[in-house]
């Protein structure tokens, strides 16, 4: 993705097949962390990803969804993703300061909607690293559900050692241990996402 965003390499050259059927990756590297500096003189730098993803229209609907994984900061890479996306799924760690970050992100989404991408919306909020034995986690969940209602996914991603181990083996969690609590939770989240999408499609406009 560094080559795509900085050197404007055709995006098809960044697409890689994976061992999971129908799942493709466009990987990155640490080089991408310098994109902010290298693109500083480009007035349209915040639209680089949108322009690149438009090339996917030439693939005859081969891809149902494009998921853009963003860094946990509001930098140029995140703004590129917001400018190029239709919606945002927000992973929210069940900690107090995460709520402060969520407030800032929602303000940023509003600004991006007004200036760059009028169709951008919040798809949903996912509680992650949740520890049911922790009173703070339960309080964060209660506060988020009371304030944001149906935006919050029913599925909760628990703290899980197997989720933490999987990256060190270079594997997604559902291949590393598909029966672990974390993997099962992510499969449930995917199913809930698809149910929401199907329900939205069936709703009269």
PDB file of C-alpha atoms in Angstrom, residues 45-169:
ATOM      1  CA  UNK A  45      -2.999  13.782  -0.642  1.00  0.00           C
ATOM      2  CA  UNK A  46      -6.066  12.954   1.447  1.00  0.00           C
ATOM      3  CA  UNK A  47      -7.780  11.500  -1.666  1.00  0.00           C
ATOM      4  CA  UNK A  48      -4.976   9.127  -2.713  1.00  0.00           C
ATOM      5  CA  UNK A  49      -6.710   6.005  -1.370  1.00  0.00           C
ATOM      6  CA  UNK A  50     -10.082   6.917  -2.876  1.00  0.00           C
ATOM      7  CA  UNK A  51      -8.481   7.321  -6.294  1.00  0.00           C
ATOM      8  CA  UNK A  52      -6.674   3.989  -5.955  1.00  0.00           C
ATOM      9  CA  UNK A  53      -9.772   2.076  -4.856  1.00  0.00           C
ATOM     10  CA  UNK A  54     -11.743   3.389  -7.835  1.00  0.00           C
ATOM     11  CA  UNK A  55      -9.620   1.037  -9.924  1.00  0.00           C
ATOM     12  CA  UNK A  56     -11.407  -1.900  -8.268  1.00  0.00           C
ATOM     13  CA  UNK A  57     -14.466  -1.020 -10.362  1.00  0.00           C
ATOM     14  CA  UNK A  58     -12.652  -2.725 -13.237  1.00  0.00           C
ATOM     15  CA  UNK A  59     -12.753  -6.120 -11.488  1.00  0.00           C
ATOM     16  CA  UNK A  60     -16.367  -7.009 -12.433  1.00  0.00           C
ATOM     17  CA  UNK A  61     -17.734  -7.129  -8.869  1.00  0.00           C
ATOM     18  CA  UNK A  62     -15.111  -9.626  -7.746  1.00  0.00           C
ATOM     19  CA  UNK A  63     -15.022  -7.975  -4.325  1.00  0.00           C
ATOM     20  CA  UNK A  64     -18.133  -7.679  -2.149  1.00  0.00           C
ATOM     21  CA  UNK A  65     -16.487  -5.604   0.575  1.00  0.00           C
ATOM     22  CA  UNK A  66     -13.261  -3.679   0.986  1.00  0.00           C
ATOM     23  CA  UNK A  67     -12.179  -3.362   4.619  1.00  0.00           C
ATOM     24  CA  UNK A  68      -9.521  -0.756   5.403  1.00  0.00           C
ATOM     25  CA  UNK A  69      -7.640  -1.330   8.642  1.00  0.00           C
ATOM     26  CA  UNK A  70      -6.586   2.018  10.105  1.00  0.00           C
ATOM     27  CA  UNK A  71      -3.933   2.996  12.638  1.00  0.00           C
ATOM     28  CA  UNK A  72      -5.252   4.061  16.068  1.00  0.00           C
ATOM     29  CA  UNK A  73      -4.614   7.739  15.358  1.00  0.00           C
ATOM     30  CA  UNK A  74      -6.199  10.496  13.300  1.00  0.00           C
ATOM     31  CA  UNK A  75      -3.375  10.999  10.806  1.00  0.00           C
ATOM     32  CA  UNK A  76      -3.185  11.247   7.023  1.00  0.00           C
ATOM     33  CA  UNK A  77      -3.673   7.503   6.555  1.00  0.00           C
ATOM     34  CA  UNK A  78      -6.868   7.527   8.618  1.00  0.00           C
ATOM     35  CA  UNK A  79      -8.205  10.566   6.749  1.00  0.00           C
ATOM     36  CA  UNK A  80      -7.492   8.792   3.450  1.00  0.00           C
ATOM     37  CA  UNK A  81      -9.534   5.823   4.656  1.00  0.00           C
ATOM     38  CA  UNK A  82     -12.438   8.039   5.807  1.00  0.00           C
ATOM     39  CA  UNK A  83     -12.441   9.935   2.523  1.00  0.00           C
ATOM     40  CA  UNK A  84     -12.566   6.665   0.550  1.00  0.00           C
ATOM     41  CA  UNK A  85     -15.104   4.703   2.613  1.00  0.00           C
ATOM     42  CA  UNK A  86     -18.862   4.414   2.747  1.00  0.00           C
ATOM     43  CA  UNK A  87     -18.972   3.613   6.442  1.00  0.00           C
ATOM     44  CA  UNK A  88     -16.869   3.102   9.547  1.00  0.00           C
ATOM     45  CA  UNK A  89     -16.756   0.233  12.028  1.00  0.00           C
ATOM     46  CA  UNK A  90     -15.251   1.500  15.262  1.00  0.00           C
ATOM     47  CA  UNK A  91     -13.500  -0.994  17.576  1.00  0.00           C
ATOM     48  CA  UNK A  92     -13.876   0.395  21.090  1.00  0.00           C
ATOM     49  CA  UNK A  93     -11.688  -0.961  23.856  1.00  0.00           C
ATOM     50  CA  UNK A  94     -13.671  -1.296  27.070  1.00  0.00           C
ATOM     51  CA  UNK A  95     -11.613   1.345  28.888  1.00  0.00           C
ATOM     52  CA  UNK A  96     -12.434   4.853  30.101  1.00  0.00           C
ATOM     53  CA  UNK A  97     -10.041   6.760  27.842  1.00  0.00           C
ATOM     54  CA  UNK A  98     -11.352   4.904  24.792  1.00  0.00           C
ATOM     55  CA  UNK A  99     -14.619   6.808  25.248  1.00  0.00           C
ATOM     56  CA  UNK A 100     -12.706  10.080  24.932  1.00  0.00           C
ATOM     57  CA  UNK A 101     -11.139   8.829  21.712  1.00  0.00           C
ATOM     58  CA  UNK A 102     -14.558   7.799  20.395  1.00  0.00           C
ATOM     59  CA  UNK A 103     -15.882  11.325  20.918  1.00  0.00           C
ATOM     60  CA  UNK A 104     -12.974  12.778  18.950  1.00  0.00           C
ATOM     61  CA  UNK A 105     -13.417  10.230  16.154  1.00  0.00           C
ATOM     62  CA  UNK A 106     -17.107  11.052  15.793  1.00  0.00           C
ATOM     63  CA  UNK A 107     -16.270  14.747  15.474  1.00  0.00           C
ATOM     64  CA  UNK A 108     -13.699  13.900  12.810  1.00  0.00           C
ATOM     65  CA  UNK A 109     -16.225  11.781  10.900  1.00  0.00           C
ATOM     66  CA  UNK A 110     -18.652  14.693  10.958  1.00  0.00           C
ATOM     67  CA  UNK A 111     -15.987  17.027   9.561  1.00  0.00           C
ATOM     68  CA  UNK A 112     -15.000  14.537   6.842  1.00  0.00           C
ATOM     69  CA  UNK A 113     -18.659  14.145   5.892  1.00  0.00           C
ATOM     70  CA  UNK A 114     -19.003  17.912   5.491  1.00  0.00           C
ATOM     71  CA  UNK A 115     -15.794  18.495   3.566  1.00  0.00           C
ATOM     72  CA  UNK A 116     -14.693  15.326   1.758  1.00  0.00           C
ATOM     73  CA  UNK A 117     -17.178  12.479   1.807  1.00  0.00           C
ATOM     74  CA  UNK A 118     -20.887  13.251   2.286  1.00  0.00           C
ATOM     75  CA  UNK A 119     -21.954   9.570   2.234  1.00  0.00           C
ATOM     76  CA  UNK A 120     -19.709   8.552   5.141  1.00  0.00           C
ATOM     77  CA  UNK A 121     -21.569   7.094   8.119  1.00  0.00           C
ATOM     78  CA  UNK A 122     -20.881   5.056  11.228  1.00  0.00           C
ATOM     79  CA  UNK A 123     -21.673   1.425  10.460  1.00  0.00           C
ATOM     80  CA  UNK A 124     -21.369   0.333  14.060  1.00  0.00           C
ATOM     81  CA  UNK A 125     -19.285   0.210  17.202  1.00  0.00           C
ATOM     82  CA  UNK A 126     -17.688  -3.019  18.431  1.00  0.00           C
ATOM     83  CA  UNK A 127     -16.653  -3.464  22.046  1.00  0.00           C
ATOM     84  CA  UNK A 128     -13.263  -5.190  22.151  1.00  0.00           C
ATOM     85  CA  UNK A 129     -10.813  -6.498  24.761  1.00  0.00           C
ATOM     86  CA  UNK A 130     -13.826  -6.921  27.026  1.00  0.00           C
ATOM     87  CA  UNK A 131     -13.373  -8.505  30.444  1.00  0.00           C
ATOM     88  CA  UNK A 132     -16.731  -9.400  31.982  1.00  0.00           C
ATOM     89  CA  UNK A 133     -15.115  -9.734  35.407  1.00  0.00           C
ATOM     90  CA  UNK A 134     -14.083  -6.087  35.292  1.00  0.00           C
ATOM     91  CA  UNK A 135     -16.588  -3.530  36.595  1.00  0.00           C
ATOM     92  CA  UNK A 136     -15.097  -0.864  34.332  1.00  0.00           C
ATOM     93  CA  UNK A 137     -15.733  -2.955  31.209  1.00  0.00           C
ATOM     94  CA  UNK A 138     -19.343  -3.419  32.220  1.00  0.00           C
ATOM     95  CA  UNK A 139     -19.718   0.299  32.948  1.00  0.00           C
ATOM     96  CA  UNK A 140     -18.245   1.250  29.568  1.00  0.00           C
ATOM     97  CA  UNK A 141     -20.637  -1.141  27.828  1.00  0.00           C
ATOM     98  CA  UNK A 142     -23.609   0.309  29.693  1.00  0.00           C
ATOM     99  CA  UNK A 143     -22.609   3.898  28.890  1.00  0.00           C
ATOM    100  CA  UNK A 144     -22.014   3.184  25.207  1.00  0.00           C
ATOM    101  CA  UNK A 145     -25.273   1.284  24.729  1.00  0.00           C
ATOM    102  CA  UNK A 146     -27.272   3.941  26.569  1.00  0.00           C
ATOM    103  CA  UNK A 147     -25.815   6.744  24.460  1.00  0.00           C
ATOM    104  CA  UNK A 148     -25.458   5.105  21.050  1.00  0.00           C
ATOM    105  CA  UNK A 149     -28.168   2.441  21.098  1.00  0.00           C
ATOM    106  CA  UNK A 150     -28.389   0.284  17.978  1.00  0.00           C
ATOM    107  CA  UNK A 151     -25.079   1.579  16.638  1.00  0.00           C
ATOM    108  CA  UNK A 152     -23.378  -0.761  19.113  1.00  0.00           C
ATOM    109  CA  UNK A 153     -23.052  -4.327  17.881  1.00  0.00           C
ATOM    110  CA  UNK A 154     -24.540  -7.014  20.104  1.00  0.00           C
ATOM    111  CA  UNK A 155     -21.405  -9.120  19.626  1.00  0.00           C
ATOM    112  CA  UNK A 156     -18.591  -8.361  22.070  1.00  0.00           C
ATOM    113  CA  UNK A 157     -14.963  -9.339  21.479  1.00  0.00           C
ATOM    114  CA  UNK A 158     -13.475 -10.674  24.751  1.00  0.00           C
ATOM    115  CA  UNK A 159      -9.922 -10.508  25.966  1.00  0.00           C
ATOM    116  CA  UNK A 160      -8.406 -13.730  24.688  1.00  0.00           C
ATOM    117  CA  UNK A 161      -4.858 -15.055  24.751  1.00  0.00           C
ATOM    118  CA  UNK A 162      -5.287 -16.938  21.477  1.00  0.00           C
ATOM    119  CA  UNK A 163      -6.128 -13.687  19.675  1.00  0.00           C
ATOM    120  CA  UNK A 164      -2.877 -12.208  20.961  1.00  0.00           C
ATOM    121  CA  UNK A 165      -0.845 -15.265  19.949  1.00  0.00           C
ATOM    122  CA  UNK A 166      -2.084 -15.554  16.361  1.00  0.00           C
ATOM    123  CA  UNK A 167      -0.093 -12.620  14.839  1.00  0.00           C
ATOM    124  CA  UNK A 168       3.198 -14.027  16.154  1.00  0.00           C
ATOM    125  CA  UNK A 169       2.519 -17.128  14.037  1.00  0.00           C
TER     126      UNK A 169
END
